[in-house]
mmCIF file of C-alpha atoms in Angstrom:
data_model
loop_
_atom_site.group_PDB
_atom_site.id
_atom_site.type_symbol
_atom_site.label_atom_id
_atom_site.label_comp_id
_atom_site.label_asym_id
_atom_site.label_seq_id
_atom_site.Cartn_x
_atom_site.Cartn_y
_atom_site.Cartn_z
ATOM 1 C CA GLN A 1 98.597 111.701 90.208
ATOM 2 C CA LYS A 2 95.818 112.858 92.499
ATOM 3 C CA GLU A 3 95.840 110.895 95.718
ATOM 4 C CA VAL A 4 93.534 110.481 98.673
ATOM 5 C CA GLU A 5 95.018 108.633 101.615
ATOM 6 C CA GLN A 6 93.316 106.898 104.498
ATOM 7 C CA ASN A 7 94.577 104.544 107.162
ATOM 8 C CA SER A 8 93.102 101.164 106.226
ATOM 9 C CA GLY A 9 92.591 100.159 109.860
ATOM 10 C CA PRO A 10 90.884 98.403 111.369
ATOM 11 C CA LEU A 11 90.161 101.169 113.831
ATOM 12 C CA SER A 12 88.673 99.573 116.895
ATOM 13 C CA VAL A 13 86.712 101.650 119.418
ATOM 14 C CA PRO A 14 84.449 100.646 122.300
ATOM 15 C CA GLU A 15 80.737 101.328 122.105
ATOM 16 C CA GLY A 16 79.937 104.866 123.195
ATOM 17 C CA ALA A 17 83.386 106.244 122.363
ATOM 18 C CA ILE A 18 84.319 108.791 119.715
ATOM 19 C CA ALA A 19 85.692 107.351 116.486
ATOM 20 C CA SER A 20 88.033 109.618 114.546
ATOM 21 C CA LEU A 21 88.638 108.886 110.881
ATOM 22 C CA ASN A 22 91.224 110.810 108.907
ATOM 23 C CA CYS A 23 91.902 111.519 105.263
ATOM 24 C CA THR A 24 94.570 113.527 103.441
ATOM 25 C CA TYR A 25 94.513 114.590 99.819
ATOM 26 C CA SER A 26 97.164 115.754 97.410
ATOM 27 C CA ASP A 27 95.373 118.225 95.110
ATOM 28 C CA ARG A 28 95.220 121.720 96.604
ATOM 29 C CA GLY A 29 92.538 122.640 94.097
ATOM 30 C CA SER A 30 90.079 120.150 95.573
ATOM 31 C CA GLN A 31 86.707 121.710 96.154
ATOM 32 C CA SER A 32 84.388 119.287 97.878
ATOM 33 C CA PHE A 33 84.806 116.400 100.220
ATOM 34 C CA PHE A 34 82.563 113.478 100.991
ATOM 35 C CA TRP A 35 82.352 110.709 103.526
ATOM 36 C CA TYR A 36 80.622 107.505 102.481
ATOM 37 C CA ARG A 37 79.900 104.512 104.693
ATOM 38 C CA GLN A 38 80.023 101.081 103.106
ATOM 39 C CA TYR A 39 78.858 97.927 104.806
ATOM 40 C CA SER A 40 80.373 94.685 103.573
ATOM 41 C CA GLY A 41 78.774 93.645 100.294
ATOM 42 C CA LYS A 42 76.700 96.834 100.059
ATOM 43 C CA SER A 43 77.055 100.054 98.123
ATOM 44 C CA PRO A 44 78.491 103.314 99.495
ATOM 45 C CA GLU A 45 76.016 105.434 101.432
ATOM 46 C CA LEU A 46 76.579 109.175 101.777
ATOM 47 C CA ILE A 47 77.209 110.241 105.373
ATOM 48 C CA MET A 48 78.300 113.846 104.968
ATOM 49 C CA PHE A 49 79.810 116.341 102.589
ATOM 50 C CA ILE A 50 81.787 119.475 103.360
ATOM 51 C CA TYR A 51 82.952 122.314 101.145
ATOM 52 C CA SER A 52 84.278 124.974 103.535
ATOM 53 C CA ASN A 53 87.023 125.021 106.131
ATOM 54 C CA GLY A 54 85.872 124.238 109.629
ATOM 55 C CA ASP A 55 83.408 121.849 111.159
ATOM 56 C CA LYS A 56 80.069 120.608 109.944
ATOM 57 C CA GLU A 57 77.843 118.646 112.285
ATOM 58 C CA ASP A 58 74.966 116.307 111.497
ATOM 59 C CA GLY A 59 73.645 114.296 114.406
ATOM 60 C CA ARG A 60 76.428 112.105 115.780
ATOM 61 C CA PHE A 61 78.697 112.915 112.844
ATOM 62 C CA THR A 62 81.066 115.858 112.485
ATOM 63 C CA ALA A 63 83.150 116.477 109.397
ATOM 64 C CA GLN A 64 86.204 118.700 109.727
ATOM 65 C CA LEU A 65 88.043 120.290 106.825
ATOM 66 C CA ASN A 66 91.404 122.033 106.843
ATOM 67 C CA LYS A 67 92.343 123.011 103.303
ATOM 68 C CA ALA A 68 95.678 124.505 104.332
ATOM 69 C CA SER A 69 96.742 121.148 105.718
ATOM 70 C CA GLN A 70 94.846 119.208 103.008
ATOM 71 C CA TYR A 71 93.133 117.207 105.662
ATOM 72 C CA VAL A 72 89.556 116.120 106.214
ATOM 73 C CA SER A 73 88.252 114.060 109.102
ATOM 74 C CA LEU A 74 85.060 112.441 110.309
ATOM 75 C CA LEU A 75 84.189 112.161 113.982
ATOM 76 C CA ILE A 76 81.516 109.746 115.105
ATOM 77 C CA ARG A 77 80.269 110.416 118.615
ATOM 78 C CA ASP A 78 78.639 107.763 120.802
ATOM 79 C CA SER A 79 79.793 105.041 118.414
ATOM 80 C CA GLN A 80 77.445 102.097 118.024
ATOM 81 C CA PRO A 81 78.129 98.550 116.802
ATOM 82 C CA SER A 82 75.962 99.423 113.787
ATOM 83 C CA ASP A 83 78.584 102.015 112.818
ATOM 84 C CA SER A 84 81.006 99.168 112.086
ATOM 85 C CA ALA A 85 81.732 99.533 108.378
ATOM 86 C CA THR A 86 84.311 100.834 105.946
ATOM 87 C CA TYR A 87 84.360 104.618 105.656
ATOM 88 C CA LEU A 88 85.407 106.030 102.308
ATOM 89 C CA CYS A 89 86.730 109.540 101.928
ATOM 90 C CA ALA A 90 86.097 110.997 98.470
ATOM 91 C CA VAL A 91 87.432 114.220 97.022
ATOM 92 C CA ASN A 92 86.137 116.212 94.072
ATOM 93 C CA GLU A 93 88.845 118.292 92.414
ATOM 94 C CA GLY A 94 86.311 120.413 90.605
ATOM 95 C CA ASP A 95 87.381 119.177 87.196
ATOM 96 C CA ALA A 96 84.883 118.611 84.442
ATOM 97 C CA GLY A 97 82.913 115.473 85.031
ATOM 98 C CA ASN A 98 82.298 115.772 88.788
ATOM 99 C CA MET A 99 84.918 113.076 89.240
ATOM 100 C CA LEU A 100 85.526 111.672 92.677
ATOM 101 C CA THR A 101 88.853 110.330 93.847
ATOM 102 C CA PHE A 102 88.328 107.829 96.623
ATOM 103 C CA GLY A 103 90.654 106.928 99.422
ATOM 104 C CA GLY A 104 91.187 103.266 100.147
ATOM 105 C CA GLY A 105 88.774 103.379 103.079
ATOM 106 C CA THR A 106 89.138 102.874 106.819
ATOM 107 C CA ARG A 107 87.514 99.878 108.414
ATOM 108 C CA LEU A 108 85.870 100.812 111.707
ATOM 109 C CA MET A 109 84.969 98.223 114.323
ATOM 110 C CA VAL A 110 82.825 99.277 117.270
ATOM 111 C CA LYS A 111 82.944 96.703 120.030
ATOM 112 C CA PRO A 112 79.994 96.286 122.424
ATOM 113 C CA ASP B 1 64.101 110.717 97.779
ATOM 114 C CA THR B 2 67.657 109.808 96.843
ATOM 115 C CA GLU B 3 67.022 106.400 95.367
ATOM 116 C CA VAL B 4 68.989 104.872 92.557
ATOM 117 C CA THR B 5 67.896 101.367 91.580
ATOM 118 C CA GLN B 6 69.952 98.723 89.835
ATOM 119 C CA THR B 7 69.020 95.401 88.291
ATOM 120 C CA PRO B 8 69.872 92.617 88.513
ATOM 121 C CA LYS B 9 71.279 92.346 92.036
ATOM 122 C CA HIS B 10 73.418 89.367 91.067
ATOM 123 C CA LEU B 11 74.596 88.136 87.679
ATOM 124 C CA VAL B 12 76.612 85.095 86.693
ATOM 125 C CA MET B 13 77.789 84.931 83.109
ATOM 126 C CA GLY B 14 80.163 82.995 80.942
ATOM 127 C CA MET B 15 82.921 84.605 78.943
ATOM 128 C CA THR B 16 80.971 84.268 75.711
ATOM 129 C CA ASN B 17 77.695 85.677 77.030
ATOM 130 C CA LYS B 18 76.127 89.060 76.386
ATOM 131 C CA LYS B 19 74.316 90.650 79.273
ATOM 132 C CA SER B 20 73.224 94.101 80.401
ATOM 133 C CA LEU B 21 73.120 95.931 83.699
ATOM 134 C CA LYS B 22 70.409 98.500 84.264
ATOM 135 C CA CYS B 23 70.331 101.600 86.435
ATOM 136 C CA GLU B 24 67.401 103.937 87.016
ATOM 137 C CA GLN B 25 66.841 107.146 88.937
ATOM 138 C CA HIS B 26 63.804 109.396 89.173
ATOM 139 C CA MET B 27 65.346 112.322 91.008
ATOM 140 C CA GLY B 28 65.701 114.476 87.911
ATOM 141 C CA HIS B 29 69.464 114.074 88.045
ATOM 142 C CA ARG B 30 71.244 114.865 84.793
ATOM 143 C CA ALA B 31 74.536 113.089 85.448
ATOM 144 C CA MET B 32 74.961 109.341 85.845
ATOM 145 C CA TYR B 33 78.013 107.215 86.480
ATOM 146 C CA TRP B 34 79.239 103.643 86.315
ATOM 147 C CA TYR B 35 81.818 102.439 88.810
ATOM 148 C CA LYS B 36 83.542 99.118 89.281
ATOM 149 C CA GLN B 37 84.530 97.967 92.755
ATOM 150 C CA LYS B 38 86.718 94.996 93.558
ATOM 151 C CA ALA B 39 86.779 93.472 97.025
ATOM 152 C CA LYS B 40 88.471 95.633 99.668
ATOM 153 C CA LYS B 41 89.154 98.389 97.107
ATOM 154 C CA PRO B 42 87.457 101.745 96.582
ATOM 155 C CA PRO B 43 85.119 102.301 93.630
ATOM 156 C CA GLU B 44 86.826 103.026 90.301
ATOM 157 C CA LEU B 45 85.100 105.319 87.849
ATOM 158 C CA MET B 46 84.309 103.804 84.462
ATOM 159 C CA PHE B 47 81.961 106.204 82.664
ATOM 160 C CA VAL B 48 80.225 109.533 83.197
ATOM 161 C CA TYR B 49 77.102 110.627 81.335
ATOM 162 C CA SER B 50 75.901 114.181 81.402
ATOM 163 C CA TYR B 51 72.592 115.133 79.808
ATOM 164 C CA GLU B 52 72.506 111.684 78.196
ATOM 165 C CA LYS B 53 75.869 112.167 76.498
ATOM 166 C CA LEU B 54 79.031 110.305 77.370
ATOM 167 C CA SER B 55 81.397 112.856 78.852
ATOM 168 C CA ILE B 56 84.066 110.654 80.404
ATOM 169 C CA ASN B 57 85.352 107.197 79.549
ATOM 170 C CA GLU B 58 88.129 106.190 81.868
ATOM 171 C CA SER B 59 89.907 104.019 79.285
ATOM 172 C CA VAL B 60 87.518 101.168 79.861
ATOM 173 C CA PRO B 61 87.898 98.102 77.580
ATOM 174 C CA SER B 62 85.392 97.927 74.740
ATOM 175 C CA ARG B 63 83.844 94.768 76.177
ATOM 176 C CA PHE B 64 82.000 97.244 78.422
ATOM 177 C CA SER B 65 79.580 99.412 76.459
ATOM 178 C CA PRO B 66 77.496 102.075 78.200
ATOM 179 C CA GLU B 67 74.218 103.446 76.943
ATOM 180 C CA CYS B 68 71.983 106.226 78.210
ATOM 181 C CA PRO B 69 68.555 105.876 76.510
ATOM 182 C CA ASN B 70 67.040 108.768 78.481
ATOM 183 C CA SER B 71 67.755 110.983 81.446
ATOM 184 C CA SER B 72 66.522 108.409 83.962
ATOM 185 C CA LEU B 73 68.133 105.269 82.595
ATOM 186 C CA LEU B 74 71.684 104.053 82.253
ATOM 187 C CA ASN B 75 72.685 100.674 80.895
ATOM 188 C CA LEU B 76 75.979 98.840 80.811
ATOM 189 C CA HIS B 77 76.226 96.215 78.102
ATOM 190 C CA LEU B 78 78.653 93.399 78.762
ATOM 191 C CA HIS B 79 80.206 91.135 76.141
ATOM 192 C CA ALA B 80 83.115 88.698 76.168
ATOM 193 C CA LEU B 81 84.072 89.524 79.733
ATOM 194 C CA GLN B 82 87.002 87.995 81.547
ATOM 195 C CA PRO B 83 87.004 86.418 85.022
ATOM 196 C CA GLU B 84 88.934 89.449 86.315
ATOM 197 C CA ASP B 85 85.915 91.584 85.446
ATOM 198 C CA SER B 86 84.061 89.961 88.344
ATOM 199 C CA ALA B 87 83.234 92.791 90.731
ATOM 200 C CA LEU B 88 80.484 94.921 92.197
ATOM 201 C CA TYR B 89 79.209 97.338 89.547
ATOM 202 C CA LEU B 90 77.833 100.517 90.989
ATOM 203 C CA CYS B 91 75.690 103.142 89.367
ATOM 204 C CA ALA B 92 75.503 106.658 90.798
ATOM 205 C CA SER B 93 73.737 109.852 89.884
ATOM 206 C CA SER B 94 74.063 113.529 90.685
ATOM 207 C CA GLN B 95 72.083 116.619 89.896
ATOM 208 C CA GLY B 96 74.745 117.884 87.551
ATOM 209 C CA LEU B 97 78.479 117.914 87.123
ATOM 210 C CA ALA B 98 79.526 120.925 89.080
ATOM 211 C CA PRO B 99 80.588 119.561 91.871
ATOM 212 C CA GLU B 100 77.600 117.674 93.090
ATOM 213 C CA THR B 101 76.936 114.918 95.550
ATOM 214 C CA GLN B 102 76.779 111.496 93.985
ATOM 215 C CA TYR B 103 74.213 108.991 95.217
ATOM 216 C CA PHE B 104 74.918 105.324 94.692
ATOM 217 C CA GLY B 105 72.598 102.492 93.777
ATOM 218 C CA PRO B 106 72.790 99.121 95.546
ATOM 219 C CA GLY B 107 75.048 97.636 92.894
ATOM 220 C CA THR B 108 75.103 94.499 90.758
ATOM 221 C CA ARG B 109 77.380 91.710 91.929
ATOM 222 C CA LEU B 110 78.854 90.205 88.745
ATOM 223 C CA LEU B 111 80.628 86.868 88.525
ATOM 224 C CA VAL B 112 82.280 85.899 85.246
ATOM 225 C CA LEU B 113 83.052 82.219 84.869
#
């Protein structure tokens, strides 16, 4: 059974702080990793994807991947109340069908 | 442009009704997906279409019937649903199947009475 694990939260951070969201996955053959943001009642919105070990930065967001530890994280710098949402980690094992395995999501609350 | 559109936004149906959900993308993507999402749960994959052919059916009950009339359109036909089928139904698309980023539509909120 392929698993993707996330702490459900809520993770509460003050406005302006760094929010750190973590995700572990079970399948060592996993090839690509995605972070989606989902506001309540809305659909998932792609934040970032990462394929290679190391860091990938995009604006206030940094994705970090460590395949040896089977760990992927998302850092949000200068957190804003508008960042309050559920963040879904999704992993693509590279099987036929481009199938994503989602973690349960971490709810982030940014307090003004 | 990474837009996937879905209609209707909301749907209420009885257990004996037949209805359809529609998904459209004009990004030239050749893979399209249906997901089901219950409250406070992650999306669950239902179907994958690649080049207008069904490539994956995740053991979905036959009361859900997908259809891909062309490369831009994906339908989900609903018949004899149960109240537990009430959920947010999400459509997504990607350029291909190898591994590619999936872009989600806004979803259809379905309530089965």
